[in-house]
């Protein structure tokens, strides 16, 4: 990469497959942690080249690949594009969330203060560098993360305790690692499916997730250069 690097982390396997189908990279390179490719400069942000990196699903892979990307490529900006599940009645399918705060909720601490443990892995993102007004419609807010899909019976506590509107698997780890490395981080996630008291739209119907993932990733890829305007 000849210009200032920007690394775009894409987490879930379905998201990565969609990105490769949409962008059709000429060369895909392998690492021990995930594939990556460079976006041709004509399609990238005018001031920097983009490197797309498959960060993998779940908090373990997300944390490892975020740190690896920072150590190996020293990006000035780190972006995570992906999907999330929405809480029915709290958000609409297709909504793009501009993540301002992340929180890891699947921490069970029984020896000391559980709220303190959750707070340790909560991250506020500094987005003061984004263009104003925002270039595309997006809902700024909290995204909660766990190594699990949303459990219907846990929705009331997620709403009552955290004010959650949607959840994913990786953003909490990505934001936490980026902040500790003092790397600016932008997370944009689109809602592919909703989960309510009766269960999830994609539960047992993974094709719903795959189809909507393609749509979400297409939108995010097209919009990304506008979000990076002025960087």
Coordinates of C-alpha atoms in Angstrom, one line a residue:
X1 CA 0.0 0.0 0.0
X2 CA 1.6 3.3 -1.1
X3 CA -0.8 5.6 0.6
X4 CA -1.8 6.0 4.2
X5 CA -3.4 2.6 5.1
X6 CA -6.9 2.0 6.1
X7 CA -7.9 -1.5 7.2
X8 CA -11.5 -2.6 6.7
X9 CA -12.2 -5.6 9.0
X10 CA -15.0 -7.9 7.9
X11 CA -16.0 -10.5 10.5
X12 CA -18.5 -13.2 9.7
X13 CA -17.8 -15.8 6.9
X14 CA -21.0 -14.8 5.1
X15 CA -20.0 -11.2 5.3
X16 CA -16.6 -11.9 3.8
X17 CA -18.0 -14.0 1.0
X18 CA -20.4 -11.2 0.1
X19 CA -17.6 -8.7 0.1
X20 CA -15.5 -10.9 -2.3
X21 CA -18.5 -11.4 -4.6
X22 CA -19.3 -7.7 -4.7
X23 CA -15.7 -6.3 -5.1
X24 CA -14.3 -9.2 -7.1
X25 CA -10.7 -8.7 -6.0
X26 CA -8.0 -9.8 -8.5
X27 CA -5.7 -11.1 -5.8
X28 CA -6.6 -12.5 -2.4
X29 CA -3.8 -13.2 0.0
X30 CA -3.7 -15.6 2.9
X31 CA -2.4 -15.1 6.5
X32 CA -2.5 -17.5 9.4
X33 CA -5.5 -15.5 10.7
X34 CA -7.5 -14.6 7.7
X35 CA -7.5 -13.5 4.0
X36 CA -7.0 -10.0 2.8
X37 CA -7.0 -8.0 -0.4
X38 CA -6.3 -4.4 -1.5
X39 CA -9.0 -2.3 -3.1
X40 CA -7.9 -0.7 -6.4
X41 CA -7.1 3.0 -5.7
X42 CA -9.7 4.2 -8.2
X43 CA -12.4 2.7 -5.9
X44 CA -10.8 3.7 -2.6
X45 CA -11.0 6.9 -0.6
X46 CA -9.1 9.6 -2.5
X47 CA -6.6 10.0 0.3
X48 CA -5.8 6.5 1.2
X49 CA -5.8 2.9 0.0
X50 CA -8.1 0.3 1.5
X51 CA -7.1 -3.1 2.7
X52 CA -10.0 -5.5 3.3
X53 CA -9.2 -8.2 6.0
X54 CA -11.3 -11.2 7.0
X55 CA -11.3 -10.8 10.8
X56 CA -13.3 -13.9 11.5
X57 CA -16.4 -14.5 13.7
X58 CA -16.6 -14.2 17.5
X59 CA -14.7 -12.2 20.0
X60 CA -11.6 -14.3 20.1
X61 CA -10.9 -14.1 16.4
X62 CA -12.0 -10.4 16.3
X63 CA -9.6 -9.4 19.0
X64 CA -6.7 -11.4 17.5
X65 CA -7.1 -10.1 14.0
X66 CA -7.6 -6.5 15.1
X67 CA -4.4 -6.6 17.0
X68 CA -2.6 -8.4 14.1
X69 CA -3.8 -5.8 11.6
X70 CA -2.6 -3.0 13.8
X71 CA 0.8 -4.5 14.4
X72 CA 1.3 -5.6 10.8
X73 CA -0.1 -2.6 8.8
X74 CA -0.1 0.3 11.3
X75 CA -3.4 1.7 10.0
X76 CA -4.4 5.3 10.8
X77 CA -8.0 4.2 10.6
X78 CA -9.7 0.9 11.3
X79 CA -13.2 0.2 9.9
X80 CA -15.5 -2.7 10.7
X81 CA -18.3 -3.3 8.3
X82 CA -20.8 -6.0 9.0
X83 CA -24.2 -7.1 10.2
X84 CA -26.2 -7.4 13.4
X85 CA -29.4 -8.8 14.7
X86 CA -32.0 -6.3 15.8
X87 CA -34.4 -6.4 18.8
X88 CA -37.9 -6.5 17.4
X89 CA -39.9 -3.3 18.2
X90 CA -36.6 -1.4 19.0
X91 CA -35.2 -1.1 15.5
X92 CA -36.1 -1.8 11.9
X93 CA -34.6 -4.4 9.6
X94 CA -32.2 -2.7 7.2
X95 CA -31.2 0.1 9.6
X96 CA -27.5 1.0 9.5
X97 CA -26.1 1.6 13.0
X98 CA -23.3 4.0 13.4
X99 CA -21.8 2.5 16.6
X100 CA -20.9 5.1 19.2
X101 CA -20.4 2.6 22.1
X102 CA -19.9 -1.1 22.4
X103 CA -20.5 -3.4 25.3
X104 CA -19.8 -7.1 25.9
X105 CA -22.8 -8.6 27.8
X106 CA -22.0 -12.3 28.0
X107 CA -19.7 -11.8 31.1
X108 CA -20.8 -13.7 34.2
X109 CA -18.9 -12.5 37.3
X110 CA -20.0 -14.0 40.6
X111 CA -17.0 -13.3 42.8
X112 CA -17.1 -9.5 42.7
X113 CA -19.0 -6.7 41.0
X114 CA -20.5 -8.0 37.7
X115 CA -21.3 -4.4 36.5
X116 CA -17.6 -3.5 36.9
X117 CA -16.6 -6.5 34.8
X118 CA -19.0 -5.5 32.0
X119 CA -17.8 -1.9 32.2
X120 CA -14.2 -3.0 31.7
X121 CA -15.1 -4.2 28.2
X122 CA -17.3 -1.2 27.3
X123 CA -15.8 1.2 24.8
X124 CA -16.8 4.7 23.8
X125 CA -15.8 5.4 20.2
X126 CA -14.4 8.9 19.3
X127 CA -16.2 9.8 16.0
X128 CA -15.4 13.5 16.1
X129 CA -13.4 13.0 12.9
X130 CA -16.4 12.0 10.8
X131 CA -17.8 14.5 8.2
X132 CA -20.7 16.7 9.3
X133 CA -23.4 16.3 8.5
X134 CA -23.3 12.5 8.3
X135 CA -23.1 11.5 4.7
X136 CA -25.8 8.8 4.9
X137 CA -28.8 7.9 7.1
X138 CA -27.6 6.0 10.1
X139 CA -28.7 5.5 13.7
X140 CA -26.0 6.4 16.2
X141 CA -26.0 4.2 19.2
X142 CA -24.9 1.3 21.3
X143 CA -24.2 -2.1 19.9
X144 CA -23.9 -5.0 22.4
X145 CA -21.7 -8.1 21.7
X146 CA -21.6 -11.7 22.8
X147 CA -20.3 -15.0 21.5
X148 CA -23.9 -16.0 20.9
X149 CA -27.0 -15.1 18.9
X150 CA -29.6 -13.1 20.7
X151 CA -31.5 -15.3 23.1
X152 CA -35.2 -14.3 23.0
X153 CA -35.7 -14.8 26.7
X154 CA -32.8 -12.4 27.5
X155 CA -34.2 -9.5 25.4
X156 CA -36.0 -7.8 28.4
X157 CA -32.8 -7.6 30.4
X158 CA -30.8 -6.4 27.5
X159 CA -33.3 -3.6 27.0
X160 CA -33.8 -2.8 30.7
X161 CA -30.2 -2.9 31.8
X162 CA -28.3 -1.6 28.7
X163 CA -30.9 0.0 26.5
X164 CA -29.9 -2.4 23.7
X165 CA -31.4 -2.1 20.2
X166 CA -29.2 -4.7 18.4
X167 CA -26.4 -7.2 19.0
X168 CA -23.5 -8.8 17.2
X169 CA -20.5 -11.1 18.0
X170 CA -17.4 -9.0 17.3
X171 CA -17.8 -5.2 17.5
X172 CA -17.1 -5.1 21.3
X173 CA -13.7 -6.8 20.8
X174 CA -12.7 -4.7 17.8
X175 CA -13.5 -1.4 19.4
X176 CA -11.8 -2.3 22.7
X177 CA -8.5 -3.4 21.0
X178 CA -8.5 -0.4 18.6
X179 CA -9.0 2.1 21.5
X180 CA -6.2 0.6 23.5
X181 CA -3.9 1.0 20.4
X182 CA -5.1 4.6 20.0
X183 CA -6.3 3.8 16.5
X184 CA -9.4 5.6 15.2
X185 CA -12.2 3.2 14.7
X186 CA -15.4 3.3 12.7
X187 CA -18.0 0.6 13.0
X188 CA -21.0 0.4 10.7
X189 CA -23.4 -2.5 11.1
X190 CA -26.7 -3.2 9.2
X191 CA -29.6 -5.1 10.7
X192 CA -30.2 -8.3 8.7
X193 CA -32.9 -9.9 10.9
X194 CA -35.0 -9.2 14.0
X195 CA -35.4 -11.3 17.2
X196 CA -38.5 -11.1 19.4
X197 CA -40.2 -13.1 22.1
X198 CA -41.2 -15.7 19.6
X199 CA -37.6 -16.1 18.3
X200 CA -35.5 -14.9 15.4
X201 CA -36.4 -14.5 11.7
X202 CA -33.2 -16.2 10.7
X203 CA -33.1 -18.9 13.4
X204 CA -33.4 -22.2 11.5
X205 CA -33.5 -20.2 8.2
X206 CA -29.9 -19.2 7.6
X207 CA -30.7 -18.3 4.0
X208 CA -32.5 -15.2 5.4
X209 CA -29.3 -14.1 7.0
X210 CA -27.2 -14.8 3.9
X211 CA -29.6 -13.0 1.6
X212 CA -29.9 -9.9 3.8
X213 CA -26.1 -9.9 4.5
X214 CA -25.5 -9.5 0.7
X215 CA -27.8 -6.5 0.7
X216 CA -26.3 -4.9 3.8
X217 CA -22.7 -5.4 2.7
X218 CA -23.4 -3.9 -0.8
X219 CA -24.8 -0.8 0.9
X220 CA -21.9 -0.4 3.3
X221 CA -19.3 -0.9 0.6
X222 CA -20.9 1.7 -1.6
X223 CA -21.3 4.2 1.2
X224 CA -17.9 3.8 2.9
X225 CA -15.9 6.4 0.8
X226 CA -18.4 9.1 1.8
X227 CA -18.0 8.2 5.5
X228 CA -14.2 8.7 5.0
X229 CA -14.5 12.0 3.2
X230 CA -11.8 14.3 4.4
X231 CA -9.6 11.6 6.0

